[in-house]
Amino acid sequence: AETLTVTADAARLDVTTTAKSTVVDRVAVENLPIRGRNFTEFAQLSPNVMQEANRGGLVVNGQRSINSNISIDGVDNNGQLNGNTRLTMSQDAVREFQVVSNLFAPEFGNAAGGLVNVVSRSGTNDFHGALFETNRNNAIGKARQRQDTYTKAPFLNRNEFGGSAGGPVVIPGLYNGRNRTFWFTSWEASRTISPSTLQWRVPTQAMRDGDFRGLVDAQGRQFKIYDPWTTDPVTWQRQQFAFNNVPNTIDPKRISPLTKALFAVTPLPTLPDVNPLLDINWSGPSPNWTRNWTSS
């Protein structure tokens, strides 16, 4: 008495276009996690699309990122040197975008590698708005890297926040834009404090005081330093520096004010027993602050 009918329609050949494309809709843009809220990363959901590791441009079908074309609402939005976007926009302002990998329509003739056509959001008949904030810091997953020679990882605090709103254009007593005129706006920003570990070769305290007796190579041979003020005008020979009859030492009074100023802003070695000619003798965090914002 029961009948179960299973039907399946075979994919039809689209005879209206020869382009091969993928559409990323608003559901994906709103729900899929991405790094740093850069909406162009969604293009990697399309086959044969990847993002360059160094410059961040989009590589389609193995071609150079500079050959890709990115447009927002039909207007080109390409950087001059690579495939990056010239104008950034909030992720909340993206309704959907289409990634075309080959055989572009005539209006996109300047796209040789790939095409990303972004469509921005617009308002509706109802007023809507949203706010967001995300935070990551040392208390929420920050591990030491291999070059972090100290016990705790460098301090990290990253905040991403913003909001969006949209609706009909309504001027009480003058104009009702429902079903006709709409508005939408968005704004977001990021604030990041993220020091990174650097490793340098810096002068030892003895060198800052003019004592260069520790200036030796891997085989223990000492480098001799010579006094330019003792240059013989005939033979061009110079005498080795010596202070109080100690070779390879310089009178502290002869250290220039500029050198003293540079020493004052140069950190002391964290590994004072390491010869800077042979290995790294300073390791520590270097400050890094970023402040970005975008609006649309």
Coordinates of C-alpha atoms in Angstrom, one line a residue:
A1 CA 0.0 0.0 0.0
E2 CA 3.0 2.3 0.3
T3 CA 5.1 3.5 -2.6
L4 CA 8.6 5.0 -2.3
T5 CA 9.7 7.0 -5.4
V6 CA 13.3 8.1 -5.8
T7 CA 14.1 10.5 -8.5
A8 CA 17.3 12.3 -9.5
D9 CA 17.8 14.8 -12.2
A10 CA 21.0 14.6 -14.2
A11 CA 23.1 17.8 -14.2
R12 CA 22.1 19.7 -17.3
L13 CA 24.6 21.4 -19.6
D14 CA 24.5 25.2 -19.2
V15 CA 24.5 26.4 -22.8
T16 CA 24.3 30.1 -21.9
T17 CA 27.9 30.4 -20.7
T18 CA 31.3 28.6 -21.1
A19 CA 32.7 29.9 -17.8
K20 CA 33.6 27.5 -15.0
S21 CA 32.8 29.2 -11.7
T22 CA 32.0 28.6 -8.0
V23 CA 29.6 30.8 -6.0
V24 CA 30.3 31.3 -2.3
D25 CA 27.0 32.5 -0.7
R26 CA 26.2 34.5 2.4
V27 CA 25.7 31.4 4.5
A28 CA 29.3 30.3 3.9
V29 CA 30.6 33.8 4.4
E30 CA 28.8 34.2 7.7
N31 CA 29.5 30.7 9.2
L32 CA 32.8 29.5 8.0
P33 CA 35.9 30.5 10.1
I34 CA 38.7 32.3 8.4
R35 CA 42.0 33.8 9.6
G36 CA 41.9 37.6 10.2
R37 CA 38.5 38.2 8.6
N38 CA 39.9 38.5 5.1
F39 CA 37.0 37.6 2.9
T40 CA 39.2 36.7 -0.1
E41 CA 40.3 33.5 1.7
F42 CA 36.8 32.1 0.9
A43 CA 38.0 31.9 -2.7
Q44 CA 40.0 28.9 -1.8
L45 CA 36.7 27.0 -1.5
S46 CA 36.8 26.9 -5.3
P47 CA 38.9 24.1 -7.0
N48 CA 42.4 25.1 -8.3
V49 CA 42.5 28.2 -6.1
M50 CA 45.1 28.9 -3.5
Q51 CA 46.6 31.8 -1.7
E52 CA 50.3 32.8 -2.0
A53 CA 52.2 32.3 1.2
N54 CA 54.3 35.5 0.9
R55 CA 52.3 38.1 -0.9
G56 CA 48.8 36.9 -0.1
G57 CA 47.4 37.1 -3.7
L58 CA 45.1 34.5 -5.2
V59 CA 46.6 31.9 -7.5
V60 CA 44.1 30.3 -9.9
N61 CA 45.0 27.3 -12.0
G62 CA 48.7 27.7 -11.2
Q63 CA 49.0 31.2 -12.8
R64 CA 50.6 34.2 -11.2
S65 CA 48.5 36.1 -8.7
I66 CA 49.0 39.3 -10.6
N67 CA 46.9 37.8 -13.4
S68 CA 43.9 37.4 -11.1
N69 CA 41.2 40.1 -11.2
I70 CA 39.2 41.1 -8.1
S71 CA 36.1 43.3 -8.5
I72 CA 33.6 44.7 -6.0
D73 CA 30.2 45.3 -7.4
G74 CA 31.6 45.3 -10.9
V75 CA 34.5 47.8 -10.1
D76 CA 38.1 46.6 -10.4
N77 CA 39.8 46.3 -7.0
N78 CA 43.3 45.2 -7.9
G79 CA 46.7 46.1 -6.4
Q80 CA 49.4 47.3 -8.7
L81 CA 52.1 44.8 -7.9
N82 CA 50.2 41.6 -7.1
G83 CA 46.8 40.0 -6.9
N84 CA 45.9 41.6 -3.6
T85 CA 42.8 43.7 -3.1
R86 CA 43.4 47.5 -3.2
L87 CA 40.3 48.3 -1.1
T88 CA 39.5 46.1 1.9
M89 CA 36.0 45.7 3.2
S90 CA 34.4 44.1 6.2
Q91 CA 33.5 40.5 6.1
D92 CA 30.0 41.5 7.3
A93 CA 29.6 43.7 4.1
V94 CA 30.0 40.7 1.7
R95 CA 26.8 39.1 0.5
E96 CA 28.4 36.6 -1.8
F97 CA 31.1 36.3 -4.4
Q98 CA 31.8 34.3 -7.5
V99 CA 35.1 32.7 -8.4
V100 CA 35.6 32.2 -12.2
S101 CA 38.6 30.1 -13.1
N102 CA 38.4 30.1 -16.9
L103 CA 36.7 31.4 -20.0
F104 CA 35.6 34.8 -18.7
A105 CA 32.8 36.9 -20.1
P106 CA 33.8 39.8 -22.3
E107 CA 33.3 42.4 -19.6
F108 CA 36.1 40.8 -17.6
G109 CA 38.6 40.7 -20.4
N110 CA 41.5 41.9 -18.1
A111 CA 41.3 38.7 -16.0
A112 CA 43.9 36.3 -17.4
G113 CA 44.3 34.0 -14.4
G114 CA 41.1 34.1 -12.4
L115 CA 38.2 36.3 -11.5
V116 CA 36.7 37.0 -8.0
N117 CA 33.5 39.0 -8.4
V118 CA 32.3 40.3 -5.0
V119 CA 28.8 41.5 -4.4
S120 CA 28.3 43.7 -1.3
R121 CA 25.3 43.5 1.0
S122 CA 22.4 46.0 1.0
G123 CA 19.7 46.8 3.5
T124 CA 16.2 45.2 3.7
N125 CA 12.8 46.4 4.7
D126 CA 13.6 45.7 8.3
F127 CA 16.3 47.3 10.4
H128 CA 19.1 44.9 11.4
G129 CA 22.4 45.3 13.1
A130 CA 25.2 43.2 14.6
L131 CA 28.2 43.7 16.9
F132 CA 31.1 41.4 17.4
E133 CA 34.4 41.1 19.3
T134 CA 37.0 38.4 19.4
N135 CA 40.0 38.2 21.7
R136 CA 43.1 36.0 21.9
N137 CA 45.9 36.4 24.4
N138 CA 48.4 34.3 26.3
A139 CA 45.7 32.8 28.5
I140 CA 43.8 31.5 25.5
G141 CA 46.4 29.3 23.6
K142 CA 49.8 30.9 23.1
A143 CA 52.6 28.4 23.0
R144 CA 56.4 29.1 23.0
Q145 CA 58.1 28.9 19.6
R146 CA 61.4 27.1 19.1
Q147 CA 63.4 30.4 19.2
D148 CA 61.8 31.4 22.5
T149 CA 64.7 30.7 24.8
Y150 CA 62.9 31.9 27.9
T151 CA 60.2 30.1 29.9
K152 CA 57.1 32.0 28.9
A153 CA 55.9 32.9 25.4
P154 CA 56.0 36.6 24.4
F155 CA 52.9 38.5 25.5
L156 CA 50.0 38.4 23.0
N157 CA 46.8 40.4 23.0
R158 CA 44.7 40.6 19.8
N159 CA 41.3 42.2 19.6
E160 CA 39.0 42.2 16.5
F161 CA 35.8 44.1 16.9
G162 CA 33.2 45.9 14.8
G163 CA 29.6 46.1 13.8
S164 CA 27.2 46.4 10.9
A165 CA 23.7 47.8 10.4
G166 CA 21.2 48.2 7.5
G167 CA 17.6 48.9 6.7
P168 CA 15.3 51.0 4.5
V169 CA 15.8 54.7 4.0
V170 CA 13.0 56.3 6.0
I171 CA 12.6 60.1 6.6
P172 CA 9.6 60.6 8.8
G173 CA 6.9 62.7 7.0
L174 CA 9.0 63.0 3.8
Y175 CA 10.0 59.6 2.4
N176 CA 9.4 55.9 3.0
G177 CA 12.0 53.8 1.2
R178 CA 10.6 50.4 2.0
N179 CA 10.6 48.2 -1.1
R180 CA 12.6 50.9 -2.9
T181 CA 15.6 52.4 -1.2
F182 CA 17.9 50.8 1.4
W183 CA 21.2 51.5 3.2
F184 CA 23.9 49.3 4.8
T185 CA 27.1 50.2 6.5
S186 CA 29.8 48.3 8.4
W187 CA 33.0 49.0 10.4
E188 CA 35.5 46.8 12.0
A189 CA 39.0 47.2 13.5
S190 CA 41.8 45.1 15.0
R191 CA 44.3 46.0 17.7
T192 CA 47.2 43.6 18.2
I193 CA 50.2 43.5 20.6
S194 CA 52.3 40.6 19.4
P195 CA 56.1 40.7 20.2
S196 CA 58.2 38.2 18.4
T197 CA 61.5 36.7 19.5
L198 CA 64.6 38.0 17.7
Q199 CA 68.2 36.9 17.9
W200 CA 71.1 39.3 17.4
R201 CA 74.8 39.7 17.8
V202 CA 75.5 42.7 20.1
P203 CA 78.7 44.2 21.6
T204 CA 79.7 42.8 25.0
Q205 CA 80.1 45.0 28.0
A206 CA 83.9 44.8 27.6
M207 CA 83.7 46.0 24.0
R208 CA 81.5 49.0 25.1
D209 CA 84.2 49.9 27.6
G210 CA 86.8 49.8 24.8
D211 CA 88.3 46.3 25.6
F212 CA 88.5 44.2 22.5
R213 CA 90.8 41.5 23.7
G214 CA 88.0 39.0 23.3
L215 CA 87.8 39.7 19.6
V216 CA 88.9 36.2 18.5
D217 CA 87.8 33.8 15.7
A218 CA 86.8 30.2 16.0
Q219 CA 90.4 29.1 16.2
G220 CA 91.2 31.5 19.0
R221 CA 93.2 33.9 16.9
Q222 CA 92.8 37.5 18.0
F223 CA 91.8 40.2 15.5
K224 CA 94.0 43.2 15.9
I225 CA 92.5 46.7 15.8
Y226 CA 94.6 49.7 14.7
D227 CA 94.5 53.3 15.6
P228 CA 93.7 55.4 12.5
W229 CA 95.4 58.5 14.1
T230 CA 98.8 56.7 13.9
T231 CA 98.8 56.2 10.1
D232 CA 102.2 56.7 8.6
P233 CA 101.9 59.1 5.6
V234 CA 104.7 57.2 3.8
T235 CA 104.1 53.5 4.5
W236 CA 100.4 53.8 5.5
Q237 CA 101.1 51.5 8.4
R238 CA 99.2 52.0 11.7
Q239 CA 100.0 51.1 15.3
Q240 CA 97.8 48.7 17.2
F241 CA 95.4 50.2 19.7
A242 CA 96.7 50.0 23.3
F243 CA 95.5 51.7 26.5
N244 CA 97.7 51.6 29.6
N245 CA 100.0 49.4 27.5
V246 CA 97.3 46.7 27.1
P247 CA 97.0 45.8 23.4
N248 CA 93.6 45.8 21.7
T249 CA 92.1 48.3 24.2
I250 CA 90.9 51.8 23.5
D251 CA 90.9 54.7 25.9
P252 CA 87.3 55.2 27.0
K253 CA 87.7 59.0 26.5
R254 CA 88.1 58.4 22.7
I255 CA 84.8 56.6 22.3
S256 CA 82.6 59.0 20.3
P257 CA 79.3 60.5 21.7
L258 CA 77.5 58.8 18.8
T259 CA 78.8 55.4 19.7
K260 CA 77.8 56.0 23.3
A261 CA 74.3 56.9 22.2
L262 CA 74.0 53.8 20.1
F263 CA 75.3 51.7 23.0
A264 CA 72.6 53.2 25.3
V265 CA 69.8 51.9 23.1
T266 CA 71.4 48.6 22.3
P267 CA 70.5 45.8 24.7
L268 CA 73.3 44.0 26.6
P269 CA 73.9 40.3 25.7
T270 CA 71.6 37.8 27.3
L271 CA 74.5 35.3 26.8
P272 CA 77.5 37.4 28.0
D273 CA 79.9 34.5 27.7
V274 CA 79.3 34.0 24.0
N275 CA 81.6 35.7 21.5
P276 CA 79.4 37.7 19.1
L277 CA 81.8 36.9 16.2
L278 CA 81.1 33.2 16.6
D279 CA 77.4 33.0 17.6
I280 CA 74.3 34.8 18.6
N281 CA 74.6 36.4 22.1
W282 CA 71.3 38.1 22.5
S283 CA 67.8 36.6 22.4
G284 CA 64.6 38.4 23.4
P285 CA 61.2 39.8 22.4
S286 CA 60.9 42.6 19.9
P287 CA 57.8 44.9 20.2
N288 CA 55.2 44.7 17.5
W289 CA 51.9 46.7 17.5
T290 CA 49.3 46.9 14.7
R291 CA 46.2 49.0 14.5
N292 CA 43.9 48.5 11.5
W293 CA 40.4 49.4 10.6
T294 CA 38.1 49.3 7.6
S295 CA 34.6 50.6 6.8
S296 CA 32.1 50.2 4.0

